[in-house]
């Protein structure tokens, strides 16, 4: 009877951990893939294994309880990481197999060095399967385009505000004071800055390169709507990304302010003078984009280049090069990912 009660108590604890994990990770997918299910179950399984060493067995096994508790805490932390930024599905489950299998194998070997080979070999084999799974899921993940990975993550976990992911830099040592929705969309404070900039300088024509989910586009369009005039032309050549952004923009009620194109930035045809150019496509494209659009930019207009932190280098170096060539006057805003605010040098007095 006692054993049955213990089993029920451990199962209830596992179910509670699983329930809290599902809720905290805001898992939104209707159908969870087997690998994602394994990841979700991993902390609860580790905790259940740890608790069963104390309460279900006749003799408490403290070393295995401690190992299970540590592994559970680590996997819980990994779940938090997977909530913040994309992590290959199956990685957390694979880590459970590796750490759990090794813990049991080592414990058995220490307890009885002469134990039958199978007793140590079986958990070691489980750890080996974990390694194979880890390598396989990581490989598959790396093959997926970086933009699509973030898109998948946003689709599965939603885009709730969370602390900024970018590492500290000399110019921005505490990035966690900023917030982000995902690692592709500009920081929330930068989005708010874009909207305020639009209501401040009142551009007639804004060009944005790199739409992604259309969030920065919507912030800019909100500014245009508040002004009561203007247009934003935004472009992204990825059809899957573009389709999602289009749905979002169509549902936003801001469609009248947006001209969206599923095209690469250097191929879009923009008529008229650009009052605000926001370059946020691929880092290596930002410099060609500025050079391409510069003749069309209003001499009193603004040019923004995102991802110009000293860590991300490419864009920062491009902006400084354009300044050195006498084409731009550049200010480097010390945001987590870095933002260049620039103006043409040959502007009218
Ligand atoms: C950093 S994200 C844009 C984020 C968005 N501006 C925001 O803050 O909400 C970069 C996007 O650039 C797009 N991209 C890639 N190549 C491009 C190109 N040649 N022209 C325009 N966009 C491009 C990618 O598909 C990706 O969606």
PDB file of N, CA and C and ligand atoms in Angstrom, residues 147 184-186 191 208-217 235-238 241 263-266 278 280-282 285-286 289 307, ligand 1:
ATOM      1  N   UNK A 147      16.907  32.345 -40.489  1.00  0.00           N
ATOM      2  CA  UNK A 147      15.665  33.138 -40.420  1.00  0.00           C
ATOM      3  C   UNK A 147      14.480  32.210 -40.149  1.00  0.00           C
ATOM      4  N   UNK A 184      15.221  37.981 -34.223  1.00  0.00           N
ATOM      5  CA  UNK A 184      15.270  38.624 -35.545  1.00  0.00           C
ATOM      6  C   UNK A 184      14.656  40.020 -35.502  1.00  0.00           C
ATOM      7  N   UNK A 185      13.534  40.134 -34.797  1.00  0.00           N
ATOM      8  CA  UNK A 185      12.834  41.420 -34.719  1.00  0.00           C
ATOM      9  C   UNK A 185      13.669  42.376 -33.865  1.00  0.00           C
ATOM     10  N   UNK A 186      13.714  43.635 -34.264  1.00  0.00           N
ATOM     11  CA  UNK A 186      14.508  44.622 -33.510  1.00  0.00           C
ATOM     12  C   UNK A 186      14.045  44.669 -32.047  1.00  0.00           C
ATOM     13  N   UNK A 191      11.999  49.383 -31.618  1.00  0.00           N
ATOM     14  CA  UNK A 191      10.712  49.476 -32.327  1.00  0.00           C
ATOM     15  C   UNK A 191       9.974  50.741 -31.897  1.00  0.00           C
ATOM     16  N   UNK A 208      11.926  50.171 -45.868  1.00  0.00           N
ATOM     17  CA  UNK A 208      12.501  49.214 -44.910  1.00  0.00           C
ATOM     18  C   UNK A 208      12.968  47.995 -45.674  1.00  0.00           C
ATOM     19  N   UNK A 209      14.199  47.538 -45.405  1.00  0.00           N
ATOM     20  CA  UNK A 209      14.660  46.286 -46.012  1.00  0.00           C
ATOM     21  C   UNK A 209      14.662  45.229 -44.906  1.00  0.00           C
ATOM     22  N   UNK A 210      14.066  44.058 -45.191  1.00  0.00           N
ATOM     23  CA  UNK A 210      13.986  42.995 -44.186  1.00  0.00           C
ATOM     24  C   UNK A 210      12.714  43.134 -43.361  1.00  0.00           C
ATOM     25  N   UNK A 211      11.644  42.482 -43.831  1.00  0.00           N
ATOM     26  CA  UNK A 211      10.346  42.615 -43.140  1.00  0.00           C
ATOM     27  C   UNK A 211      10.249  41.640 -41.976  1.00  0.00           C
ATOM     28  N   UNK A 212      10.754  40.430 -42.168  1.00  0.00           N
ATOM     29  CA  UNK A 212      10.578  39.297 -41.253  1.00  0.00           C
ATOM     30  C   UNK A 212       9.095  39.187 -40.887  1.00  0.00           C
ATOM     31  N   UNK A 213       8.715  39.218 -39.608  1.00  0.00           N
ATOM     32  CA  UNK A 213       7.292  39.051 -39.270  1.00  0.00           C
ATOM     33  C   UNK A 213       6.500  40.345 -39.419  1.00  0.00           C
ATOM     34  N   UNK A 214       7.169  41.402 -39.862  1.00  0.00           N
ATOM     35  CA  UNK A 214       6.455  42.650 -40.116  1.00  0.00           C
ATOM     36  C   UNK A 214       6.255  43.495 -38.869  1.00  0.00           C
ATOM     37  N   UNK A 215       6.965  43.182 -37.799  1.00  0.00           N
ATOM     38  CA  UNK A 215       6.698  43.905 -36.535  1.00  0.00           C
ATOM     39  C   UNK A 215       7.244  45.328 -36.612  1.00  0.00           C
ATOM     40  N   UNK A 216       8.499  45.479 -37.100  1.00  0.00           N
ATOM     41  CA  UNK A 216       9.028  46.853 -37.218  1.00  0.00           C
ATOM     42  C   UNK A 216       8.183  47.633 -38.228  1.00  0.00           C
ATOM     43  N   UNK A 217       7.723  46.940 -39.283  1.00  0.00           N
ATOM     44  CA  UNK A 217       6.869  47.612 -40.280  1.00  0.00           C
ATOM     45  C   UNK A 217       5.619  48.175 -39.603  1.00  0.00           C
ATOM     46  N   UNK A 235      10.314  45.121 -47.789  1.00  0.00           N
ATOM     47  CA  UNK A 235      10.560  43.980 -48.684  1.00  0.00           C
ATOM     48  C   UNK A 235      11.260  42.840 -47.964  1.00  0.00           C
ATOM     49  N   UNK A 236      10.920  41.624 -48.397  1.00  0.00           N
ATOM     50  CA  UNK A 236      11.592  40.418 -47.886  1.00  0.00           C
ATOM     51  C   UNK A 236      11.454  39.352 -48.967  1.00  0.00           C
ATOM     52  N   UNK A 237      12.569  38.746 -49.401  1.00  0.00           N
ATOM     53  CA  UNK A 237      12.463  37.811 -50.527  1.00  0.00           C
ATOM     54  C   UNK A 237      12.029  36.392 -50.126  1.00  0.00           C
ATOM     55  N   UNK A 238      11.962  36.103 -48.817  1.00  0.00           N
ATOM     56  CA  UNK A 238      11.650  34.735 -48.386  1.00  0.00           C
ATOM     57  C   UNK A 238      10.127  34.536 -48.413  1.00  0.00           C
ATOM     58  N   UNK A 241       8.440  33.463 -45.018  1.00  0.00           N
ATOM     59  CA  UNK A 241       8.458  34.573 -44.063  1.00  0.00           C
ATOM     60  C   UNK A 241       7.458  35.635 -44.510  1.00  0.00           C
ATOM     61  N   UNK A 263      10.399  40.628 -52.417  1.00  0.00           N
ATOM     62  CA  UNK A 263      11.515  40.843 -53.364  1.00  0.00           C
ATOM     63  C   UNK A 263      12.784  41.155 -52.585  1.00  0.00           C
ATOM     64  N   UNK A 264      13.950  40.890 -53.169  1.00  0.00           N
ATOM     65  CA  UNK A 264      15.191  41.309 -52.504  1.00  0.00           C
ATOM     66  C   UNK A 264      15.309  42.835 -52.543  1.00  0.00           C
ATOM     67  N   UNK A 265      15.921  43.387 -51.514  1.00  0.00           N
ATOM     68  CA  UNK A 265      15.983  44.844 -51.356  1.00  0.00           C
ATOM     69  C   UNK A 265      16.588  45.556 -52.564  1.00  0.00           C
ATOM     70  N   UNK A 266      17.626  44.935 -53.158  1.00  0.00           N
ATOM     71  CA  UNK A 266      18.320  45.641 -54.236  1.00  0.00           C
ATOM     72  C   UNK A 266      17.546  45.585 -55.554  1.00  0.00           C
ATOM     73  N   UNK A 278      15.362  52.410 -43.469  1.00  0.00           N
ATOM     74  CA  UNK A 278      15.698  51.524 -42.344  1.00  0.00           C
ATOM     75  C   UNK A 278      16.224  50.215 -42.926  1.00  0.00           C
ATOM     76  N   UNK A 280      17.468  46.627 -42.508  1.00  0.00           N
ATOM     77  CA  UNK A 280      17.426  45.565 -41.492  1.00  0.00           C
ATOM     78  C   UNK A 280      17.280  44.199 -42.159  1.00  0.00           C
ATOM     79  N   UNK A 281      17.974  44.024 -43.296  1.00  0.00           N
ATOM     80  CA  UNK A 281      17.900  42.711 -43.972  1.00  0.00           C
ATOM     81  C   UNK A 281      19.050  41.851 -43.474  1.00  0.00           C
ATOM     82  N   UNK A 282      19.915  41.355 -44.348  1.00  0.00           N
ATOM     83  CA  UNK A 282      21.078  40.582 -43.906  1.00  0.00           C
ATOM     84  C   UNK A 282      22.230  41.561 -43.647  1.00  0.00           C
ATOM     85  N   UNK A 285      24.240  42.904 -46.448  1.00  0.00           N
ATOM     86  CA  UNK A 285      23.524  43.654 -47.493  1.00  0.00           C
ATOM     87  C   UNK A 285      23.322  45.120 -47.128  1.00  0.00           C
ATOM     88  N   UNK A 286      23.542  45.450 -45.863  1.00  0.00           N
ATOM     89  CA  UNK A 286      23.189  46.811 -45.414  1.00  0.00           C
ATOM     90  C   UNK A 286      24.003  47.876 -46.164  1.00  0.00           C
ATOM     91  N   UNK A 289      22.857  48.243 -49.710  1.00  0.00           N
ATOM     92  CA  UNK A 289      21.530  48.885 -49.715  1.00  0.00           C
ATOM     93  C   UNK A 289      21.664  50.403 -49.565  1.00  0.00           C
ATOM     94  N   UNK A 307      21.677  46.357 -36.213  1.00  0.00           N
ATOM     95  CA  UNK A 307      22.698  45.323 -35.956  1.00  0.00           C
ATOM     96  C   UNK A 307      24.107  45.865 -36.152  1.00  0.00           C
TER      97      UNK A 307
HETATM   98  C1  LIG B   1      16.538  40.968 -39.010  1.00  0.00           C
HETATM   99  S1  LIG B   1      15.192  40.346 -39.952  1.00  0.00           S
HETATM  100  C2  LIG B   1      14.169  41.776 -40.134  1.00  0.00           C
HETATM  101  C3  LIG B   1      13.480  42.145 -38.842  1.00  0.00           C
HETATM  102  C4  LIG B   1      12.403  43.203 -38.979  1.00  0.00           C
HETATM  103  N1  LIG B   1      12.905  44.408 -39.615  1.00  0.00           N
HETATM  104  C5  LIG B   1      11.869  43.576 -37.607  1.00  0.00           C
HETATM  105  O1  LIG B   1      12.609  44.210 -36.833  1.00  0.00           O
HETATM  106  O2  LIG B   1      10.698  43.219 -37.309  1.00  0.00           O
HETATM  107  C6  LIG B   1      15.976  40.171 -41.515  1.00  0.00           C
HETATM  108  C7  LIG B   1      15.053  39.762 -42.667  1.00  0.00           C
HETATM  109  O3  LIG B   1      15.741  40.096 -43.864  1.00  0.00           O
HETATM  110  C8  LIG B   1      15.297  39.216 -44.847  1.00  0.00           C
HETATM  111  N2  LIG B   1      16.186  39.246 -46.023  1.00  0.00           N
HETATM  112  C9  LIG B   1      17.121  38.363 -46.416  1.00  0.00           C
HETATM  113  N3  LIG B   1      17.661  38.722 -47.594  1.00  0.00           N
HETATM  114  C10 LIG B   1      17.047  39.874 -47.948  1.00  0.00           C
HETATM  115  C11 LIG B   1      17.128  40.720 -49.076  1.00  0.00           C
HETATM  116  N4  LIG B   1      17.996  40.475 -50.078  1.00  0.00           N
HETATM  117  N5  LIG B   1      16.338  41.799 -49.126  1.00  0.00           N
HETATM  118  C12 LIG B   1      15.464  42.077 -48.145  1.00  0.00           C
HETATM  119  N6  LIG B   1      15.325  41.294 -47.050  1.00  0.00           N
HETATM  120  C13 LIG B   1      16.109  40.221 -46.954  1.00  0.00           C
HETATM  121  C14 LIG B   1      15.238  37.871 -44.146  1.00  0.00           C
HETATM  122  O4  LIG B   1      14.384  36.973 -44.839  1.00  0.00           O
HETATM  123  C15 LIG B   1      14.718  38.285 -42.770  1.00  0.00           C
HETATM  124  O5  LIG B   1      13.333  38.080 -42.697  1.00  0.00           O
END
